[in-house]
PDB file of C-alpha atoms in Angstrom:
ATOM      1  CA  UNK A  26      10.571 -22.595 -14.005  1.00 86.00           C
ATOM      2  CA  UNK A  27      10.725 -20.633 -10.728  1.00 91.00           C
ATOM      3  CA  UNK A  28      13.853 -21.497  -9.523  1.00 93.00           C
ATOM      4  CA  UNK A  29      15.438 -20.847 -13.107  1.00 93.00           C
ATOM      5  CA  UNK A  30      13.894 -17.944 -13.863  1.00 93.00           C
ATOM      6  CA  UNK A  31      14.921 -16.397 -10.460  1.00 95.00           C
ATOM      7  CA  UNK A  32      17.975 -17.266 -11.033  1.00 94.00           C
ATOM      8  CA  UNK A  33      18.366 -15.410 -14.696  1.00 94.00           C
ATOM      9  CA  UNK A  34      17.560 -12.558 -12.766  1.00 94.00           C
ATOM     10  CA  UNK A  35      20.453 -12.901 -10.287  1.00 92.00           C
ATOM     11  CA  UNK A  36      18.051 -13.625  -7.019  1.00 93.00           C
ATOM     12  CA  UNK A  37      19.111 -15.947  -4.440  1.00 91.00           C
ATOM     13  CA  UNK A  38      16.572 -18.566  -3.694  1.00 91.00           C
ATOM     14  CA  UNK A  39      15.497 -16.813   0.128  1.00 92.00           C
ATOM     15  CA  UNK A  40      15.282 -13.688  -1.714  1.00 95.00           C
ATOM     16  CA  UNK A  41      11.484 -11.624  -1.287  1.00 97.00           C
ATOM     17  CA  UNK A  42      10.890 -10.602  -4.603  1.00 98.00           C
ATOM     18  CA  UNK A  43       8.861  -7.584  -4.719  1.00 98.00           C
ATOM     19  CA  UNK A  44       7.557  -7.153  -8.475  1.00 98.00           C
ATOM     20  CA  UNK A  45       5.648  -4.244 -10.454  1.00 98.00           C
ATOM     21  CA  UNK A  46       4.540  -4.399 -14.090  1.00 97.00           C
ATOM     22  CA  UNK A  47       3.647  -0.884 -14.599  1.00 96.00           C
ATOM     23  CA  UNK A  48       4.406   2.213 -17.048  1.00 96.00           C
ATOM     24  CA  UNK A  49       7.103   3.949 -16.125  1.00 97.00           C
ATOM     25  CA  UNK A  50       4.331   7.209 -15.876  1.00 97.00           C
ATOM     26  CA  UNK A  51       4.073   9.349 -12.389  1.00 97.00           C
ATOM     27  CA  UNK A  52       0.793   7.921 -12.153  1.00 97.00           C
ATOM     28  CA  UNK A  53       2.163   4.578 -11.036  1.00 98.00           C
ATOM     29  CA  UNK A  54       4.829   6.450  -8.340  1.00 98.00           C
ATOM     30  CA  UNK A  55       8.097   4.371  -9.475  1.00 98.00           C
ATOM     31  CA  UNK A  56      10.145   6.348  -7.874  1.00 98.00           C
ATOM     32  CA  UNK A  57       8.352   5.396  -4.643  1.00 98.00           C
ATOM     33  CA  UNK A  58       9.277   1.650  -5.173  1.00 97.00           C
ATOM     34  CA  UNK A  59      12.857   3.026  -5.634  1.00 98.00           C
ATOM     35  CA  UNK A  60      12.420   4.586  -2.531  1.00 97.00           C
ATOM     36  CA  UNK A  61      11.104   2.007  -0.593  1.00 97.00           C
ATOM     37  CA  UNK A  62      13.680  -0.548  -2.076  1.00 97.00           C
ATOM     38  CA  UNK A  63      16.426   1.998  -0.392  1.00 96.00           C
ATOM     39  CA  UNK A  64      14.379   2.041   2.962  1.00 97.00           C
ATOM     40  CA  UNK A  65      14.433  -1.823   3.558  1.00 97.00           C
ATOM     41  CA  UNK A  66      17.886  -2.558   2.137  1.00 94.00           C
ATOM     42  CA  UNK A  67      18.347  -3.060   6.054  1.00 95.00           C
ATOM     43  CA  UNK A  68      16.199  -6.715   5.565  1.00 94.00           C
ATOM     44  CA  UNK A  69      19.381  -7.956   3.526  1.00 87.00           C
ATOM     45  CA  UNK A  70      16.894 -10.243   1.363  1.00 91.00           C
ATOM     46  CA  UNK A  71      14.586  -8.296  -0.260  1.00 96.00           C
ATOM     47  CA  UNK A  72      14.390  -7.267  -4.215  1.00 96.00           C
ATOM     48  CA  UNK A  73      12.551  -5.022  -5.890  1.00 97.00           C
ATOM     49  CA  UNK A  74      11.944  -5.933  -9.613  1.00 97.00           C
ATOM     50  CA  UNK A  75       9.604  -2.899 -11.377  1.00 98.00           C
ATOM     51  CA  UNK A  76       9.078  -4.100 -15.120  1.00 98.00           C
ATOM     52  CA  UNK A  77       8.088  -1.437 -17.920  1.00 97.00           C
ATOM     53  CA  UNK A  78       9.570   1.669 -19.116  1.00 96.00           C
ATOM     54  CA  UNK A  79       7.813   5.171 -20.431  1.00 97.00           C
ATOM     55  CA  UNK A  80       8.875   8.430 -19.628  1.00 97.00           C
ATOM     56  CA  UNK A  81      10.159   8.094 -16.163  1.00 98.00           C
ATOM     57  CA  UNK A  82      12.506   5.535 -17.228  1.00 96.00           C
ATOM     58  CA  UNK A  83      15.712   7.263 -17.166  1.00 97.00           C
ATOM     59  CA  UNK A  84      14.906   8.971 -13.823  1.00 98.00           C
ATOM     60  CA  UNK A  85      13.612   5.251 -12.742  1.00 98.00           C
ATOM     61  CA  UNK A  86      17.063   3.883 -13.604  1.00 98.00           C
ATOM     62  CA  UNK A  87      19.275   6.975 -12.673  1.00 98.00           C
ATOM     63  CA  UNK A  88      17.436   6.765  -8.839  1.00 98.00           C
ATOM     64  CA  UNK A  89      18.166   3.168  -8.988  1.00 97.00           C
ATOM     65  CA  UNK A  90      22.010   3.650  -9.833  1.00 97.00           C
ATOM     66  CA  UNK A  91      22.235   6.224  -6.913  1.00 97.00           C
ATOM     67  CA  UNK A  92      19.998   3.903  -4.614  1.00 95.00           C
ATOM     68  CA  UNK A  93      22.332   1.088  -3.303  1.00 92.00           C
ATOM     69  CA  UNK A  94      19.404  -1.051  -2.694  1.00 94.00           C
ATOM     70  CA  UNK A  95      18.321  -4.078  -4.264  1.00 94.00           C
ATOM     71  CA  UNK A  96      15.925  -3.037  -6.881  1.00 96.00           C
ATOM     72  CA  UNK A  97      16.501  -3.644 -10.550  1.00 95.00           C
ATOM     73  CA  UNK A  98      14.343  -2.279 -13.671  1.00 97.00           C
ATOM     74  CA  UNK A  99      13.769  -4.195 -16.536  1.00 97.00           C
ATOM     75  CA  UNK A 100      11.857  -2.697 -19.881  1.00 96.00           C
ATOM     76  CA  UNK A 101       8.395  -3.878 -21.329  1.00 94.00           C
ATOM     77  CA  UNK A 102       8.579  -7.851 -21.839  1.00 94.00           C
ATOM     78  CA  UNK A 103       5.895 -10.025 -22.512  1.00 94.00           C
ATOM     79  CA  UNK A 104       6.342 -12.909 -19.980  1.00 94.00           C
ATOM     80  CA  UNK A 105       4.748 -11.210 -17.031  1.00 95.00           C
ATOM     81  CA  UNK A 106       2.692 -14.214 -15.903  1.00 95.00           C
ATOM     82  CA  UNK A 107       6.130 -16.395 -15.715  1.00 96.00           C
ATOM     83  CA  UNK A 108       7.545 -13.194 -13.310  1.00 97.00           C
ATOM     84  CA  UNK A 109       4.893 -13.381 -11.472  1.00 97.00           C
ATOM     85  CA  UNK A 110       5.933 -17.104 -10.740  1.00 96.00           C
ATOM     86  CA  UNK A 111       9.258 -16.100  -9.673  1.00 96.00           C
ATOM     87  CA  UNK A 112       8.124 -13.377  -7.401  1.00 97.00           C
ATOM     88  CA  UNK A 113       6.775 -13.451  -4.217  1.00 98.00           C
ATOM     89  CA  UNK A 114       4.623 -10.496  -3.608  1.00 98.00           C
ATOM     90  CA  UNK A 115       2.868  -8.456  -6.478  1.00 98.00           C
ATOM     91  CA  UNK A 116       3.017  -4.842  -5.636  1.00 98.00           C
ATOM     92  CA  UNK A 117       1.400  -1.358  -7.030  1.00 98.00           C
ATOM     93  CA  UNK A 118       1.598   2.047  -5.458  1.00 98.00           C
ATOM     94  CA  UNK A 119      -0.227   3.894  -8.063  1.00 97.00           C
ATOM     95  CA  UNK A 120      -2.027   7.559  -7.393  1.00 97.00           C
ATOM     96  CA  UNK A 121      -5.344   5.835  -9.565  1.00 96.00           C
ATOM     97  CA  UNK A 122      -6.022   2.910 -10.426  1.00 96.00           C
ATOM     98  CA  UNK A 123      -9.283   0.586 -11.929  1.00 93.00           C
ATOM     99  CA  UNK A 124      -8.892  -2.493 -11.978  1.00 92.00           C
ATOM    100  CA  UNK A 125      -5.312  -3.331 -13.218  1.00 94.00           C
ATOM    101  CA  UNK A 126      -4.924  -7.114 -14.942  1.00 92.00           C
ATOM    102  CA  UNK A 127      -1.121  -7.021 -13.191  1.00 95.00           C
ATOM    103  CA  UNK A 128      -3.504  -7.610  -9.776  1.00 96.00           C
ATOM    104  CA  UNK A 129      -5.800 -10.208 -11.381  1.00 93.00           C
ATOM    105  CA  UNK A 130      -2.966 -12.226 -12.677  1.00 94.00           C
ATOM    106  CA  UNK A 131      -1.022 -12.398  -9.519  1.00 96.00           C
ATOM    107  CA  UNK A 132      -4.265 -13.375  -7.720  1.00 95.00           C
ATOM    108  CA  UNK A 133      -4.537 -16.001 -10.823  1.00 92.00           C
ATOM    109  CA  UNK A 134      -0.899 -17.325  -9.443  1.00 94.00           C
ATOM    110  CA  UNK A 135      -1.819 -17.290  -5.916  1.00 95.00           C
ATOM    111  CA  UNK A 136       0.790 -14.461  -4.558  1.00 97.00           C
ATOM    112  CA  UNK A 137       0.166 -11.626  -1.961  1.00 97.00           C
ATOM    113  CA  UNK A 138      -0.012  -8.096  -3.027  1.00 98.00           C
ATOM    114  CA  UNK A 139       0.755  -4.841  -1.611  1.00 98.00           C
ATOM    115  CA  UNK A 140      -1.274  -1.731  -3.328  1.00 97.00           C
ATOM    116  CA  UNK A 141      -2.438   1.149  -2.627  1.00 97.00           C
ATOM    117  CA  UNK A 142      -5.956   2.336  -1.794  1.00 97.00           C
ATOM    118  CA  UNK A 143      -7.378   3.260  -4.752  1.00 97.00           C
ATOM    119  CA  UNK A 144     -10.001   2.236  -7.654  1.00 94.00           C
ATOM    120  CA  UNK A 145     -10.609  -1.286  -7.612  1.00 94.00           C
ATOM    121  CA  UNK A 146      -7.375  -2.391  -6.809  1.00 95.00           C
ATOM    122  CA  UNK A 147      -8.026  -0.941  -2.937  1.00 94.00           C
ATOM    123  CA  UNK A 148     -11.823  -2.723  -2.890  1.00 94.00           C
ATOM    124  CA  UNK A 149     -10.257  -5.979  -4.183  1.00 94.00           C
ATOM    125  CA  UNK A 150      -7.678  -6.593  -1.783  1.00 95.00           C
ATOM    126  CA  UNK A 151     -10.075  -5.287   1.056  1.00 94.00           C
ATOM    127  CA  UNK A 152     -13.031  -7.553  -0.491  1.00 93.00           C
ATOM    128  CA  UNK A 153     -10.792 -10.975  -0.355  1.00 95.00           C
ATOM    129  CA  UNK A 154      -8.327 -10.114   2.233  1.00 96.00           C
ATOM    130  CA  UNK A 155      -5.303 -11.147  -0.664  1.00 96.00           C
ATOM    131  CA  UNK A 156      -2.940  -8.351   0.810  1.00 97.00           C
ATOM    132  CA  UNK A 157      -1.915  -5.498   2.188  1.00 98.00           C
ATOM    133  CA  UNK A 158      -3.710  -1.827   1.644  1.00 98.00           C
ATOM    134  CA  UNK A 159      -1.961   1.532   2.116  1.00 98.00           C
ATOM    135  CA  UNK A 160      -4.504   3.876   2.428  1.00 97.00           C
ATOM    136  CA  UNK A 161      -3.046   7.358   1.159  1.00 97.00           C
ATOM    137  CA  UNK A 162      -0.433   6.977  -1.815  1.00 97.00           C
ATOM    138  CA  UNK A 163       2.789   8.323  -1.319  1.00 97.00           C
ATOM    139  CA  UNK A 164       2.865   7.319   2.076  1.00 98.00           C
ATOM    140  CA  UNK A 165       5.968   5.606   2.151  1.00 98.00           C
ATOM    141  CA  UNK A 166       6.357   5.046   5.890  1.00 98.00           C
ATOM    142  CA  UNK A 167       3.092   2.703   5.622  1.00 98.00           C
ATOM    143  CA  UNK A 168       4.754   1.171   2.660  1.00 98.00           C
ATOM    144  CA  UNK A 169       7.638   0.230   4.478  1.00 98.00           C
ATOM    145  CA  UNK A 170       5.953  -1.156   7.138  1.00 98.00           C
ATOM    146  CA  UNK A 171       3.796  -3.079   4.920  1.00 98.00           C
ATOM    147  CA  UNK A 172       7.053  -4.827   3.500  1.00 98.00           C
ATOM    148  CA  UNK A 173       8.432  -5.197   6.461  1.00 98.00           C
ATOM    149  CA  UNK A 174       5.376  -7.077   7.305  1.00 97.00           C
ATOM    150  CA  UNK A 175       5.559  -9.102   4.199  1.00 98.00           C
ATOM    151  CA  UNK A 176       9.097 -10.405   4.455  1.00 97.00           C
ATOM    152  CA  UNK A 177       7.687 -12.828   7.360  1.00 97.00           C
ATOM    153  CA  UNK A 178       7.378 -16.462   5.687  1.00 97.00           C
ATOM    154  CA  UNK A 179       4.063 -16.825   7.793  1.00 97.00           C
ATOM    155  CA  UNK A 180       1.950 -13.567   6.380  1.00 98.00           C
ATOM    156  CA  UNK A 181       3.010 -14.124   2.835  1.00 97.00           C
ATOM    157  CA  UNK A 182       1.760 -17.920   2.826  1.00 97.00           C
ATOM    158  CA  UNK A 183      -1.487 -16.818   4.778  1.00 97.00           C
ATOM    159  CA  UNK A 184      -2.504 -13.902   2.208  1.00 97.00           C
ATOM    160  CA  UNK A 185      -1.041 -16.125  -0.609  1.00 97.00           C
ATOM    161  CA  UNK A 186      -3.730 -18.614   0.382  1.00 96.00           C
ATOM    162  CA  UNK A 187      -6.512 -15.950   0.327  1.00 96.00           C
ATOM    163  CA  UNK A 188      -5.262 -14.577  -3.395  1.00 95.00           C
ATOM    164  CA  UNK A 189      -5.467 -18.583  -4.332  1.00 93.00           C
ATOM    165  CA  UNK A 190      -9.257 -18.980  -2.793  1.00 93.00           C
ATOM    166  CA  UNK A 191     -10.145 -15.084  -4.506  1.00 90.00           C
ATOM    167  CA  UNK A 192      -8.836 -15.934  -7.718  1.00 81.00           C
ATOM    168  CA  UNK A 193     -11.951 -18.419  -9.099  1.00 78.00           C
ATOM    169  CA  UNK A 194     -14.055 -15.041  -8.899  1.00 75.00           C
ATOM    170  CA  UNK A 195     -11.901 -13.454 -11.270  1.00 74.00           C
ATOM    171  CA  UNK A 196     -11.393 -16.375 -13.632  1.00 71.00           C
ATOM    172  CA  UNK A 197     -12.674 -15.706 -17.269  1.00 73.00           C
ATOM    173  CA  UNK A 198     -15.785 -18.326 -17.000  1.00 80.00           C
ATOM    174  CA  UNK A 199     -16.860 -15.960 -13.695  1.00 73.00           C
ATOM    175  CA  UNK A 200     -16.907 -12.993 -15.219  1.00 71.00           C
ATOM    176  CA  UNK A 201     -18.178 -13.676 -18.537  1.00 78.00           C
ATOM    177  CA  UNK A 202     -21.109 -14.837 -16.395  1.00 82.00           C
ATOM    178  CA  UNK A 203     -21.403 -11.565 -14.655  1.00 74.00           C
ATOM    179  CA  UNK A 204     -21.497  -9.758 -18.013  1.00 76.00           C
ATOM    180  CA  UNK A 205     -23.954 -11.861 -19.116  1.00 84.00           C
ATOM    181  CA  UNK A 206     -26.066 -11.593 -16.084  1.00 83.00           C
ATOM    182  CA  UNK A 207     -25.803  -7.663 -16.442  1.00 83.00           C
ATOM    183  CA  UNK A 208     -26.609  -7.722 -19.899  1.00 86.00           C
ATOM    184  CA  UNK A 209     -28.914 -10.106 -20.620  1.00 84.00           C
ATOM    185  CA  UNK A 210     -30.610  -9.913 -17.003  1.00 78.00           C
ATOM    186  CA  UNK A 211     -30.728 -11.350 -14.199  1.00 64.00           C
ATOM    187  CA  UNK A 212     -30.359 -15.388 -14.160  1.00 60.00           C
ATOM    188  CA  UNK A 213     -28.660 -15.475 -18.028  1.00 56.00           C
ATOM    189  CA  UNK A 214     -25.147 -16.524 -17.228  1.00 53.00           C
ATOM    190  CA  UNK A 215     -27.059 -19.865 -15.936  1.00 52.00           C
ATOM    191  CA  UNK A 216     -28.427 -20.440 -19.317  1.00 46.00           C
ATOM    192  CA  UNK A 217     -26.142 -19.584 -21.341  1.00 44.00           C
TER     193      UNK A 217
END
């Protein structure tokens, strides 16, 4: 499913695919990714694919166009987890965040992410060590060398590992447990 899906999308099999599912919103900073696709098109192999749309779309798609990197948009679709599959690093470089569900699932499908310090998303990767952390959004020079970082083979199968061992704690038995233990008190999720 991988290698066809990849393919449907027009990326070569060595490609690093860098994905976002996000609104298309200033909040999530696509523009950035734009950016930061134009700022590694030096690395030859790496893709950007950002996945939503909203009202930054046609500035999105217009900075794309003017771009001349590798970095494609695609509008809202509903097969995110099967993207995730054919990507090879999740990424987010929102201003806020909580906890976003884009994160948990590519934890769920064992691939690396690069995000930014904020909300949950920052205390996550921290906590299990499944990526990279930019402290300060909008720092694109960080951002770049975070990629840069993450094109090597080596780092990608190393944090990829840690996303695979994190993602049990996220898993819907695990924290329907938690719930229960913080509702129902202490020791519930056991007997329940």
């Amino acid at each position: 499913a991988r290698a066809r899906l990849r393919h449907e999308l027009g990326f070569e099999p060595d490609d690093v695919v860098f994905l976002t599912a996000a609104r298309m919103h200033p909040q999530k900073r696509p523009l950035d990714l734009v950016e930061l696709a134009r700022r590694t098109v030096d690395l030859g192999r790496v893709s950007f694919l950002i996945v939503g749309g909203g009202e930054l779309e046609s500035s999105v798609d217009a900075a794309i166009a003017a771009s001349g990197a590798r970095v494609r948009r695609l509008p809202f679709r509903s097969d995110i987890p099967d993207l995730i599959v054919a990507a090879d690093v999740g990424c987010l470089v929102s201003d806020y965040e909580g906890l976003p569900v884009f994160l948990l699932e590519c934890l769920q499908a064992g691939r690396p992410f690069l995000g930014t310090d904020v909300g949950d998303l920052g205390r996550v990767l921290t906590a299990t060590g499944a990526g990279l952390v930019v402290e300060t959004p909008g720092d694109l020079a960080a951002l770049e060398l975070a990629v840069r970082r993450l094109v090597d083979p080596a780092t990608r199968e190393e944090l990829a590992a840690r996303a695979r061992a994190a993602s049990g704690r996220f898993s819907v038995e695990a924290c329907a447990e938690r719930y229960a233990e913080v509702w129902l008190g202490a020791g519930a999720g056991a007997t329940r």
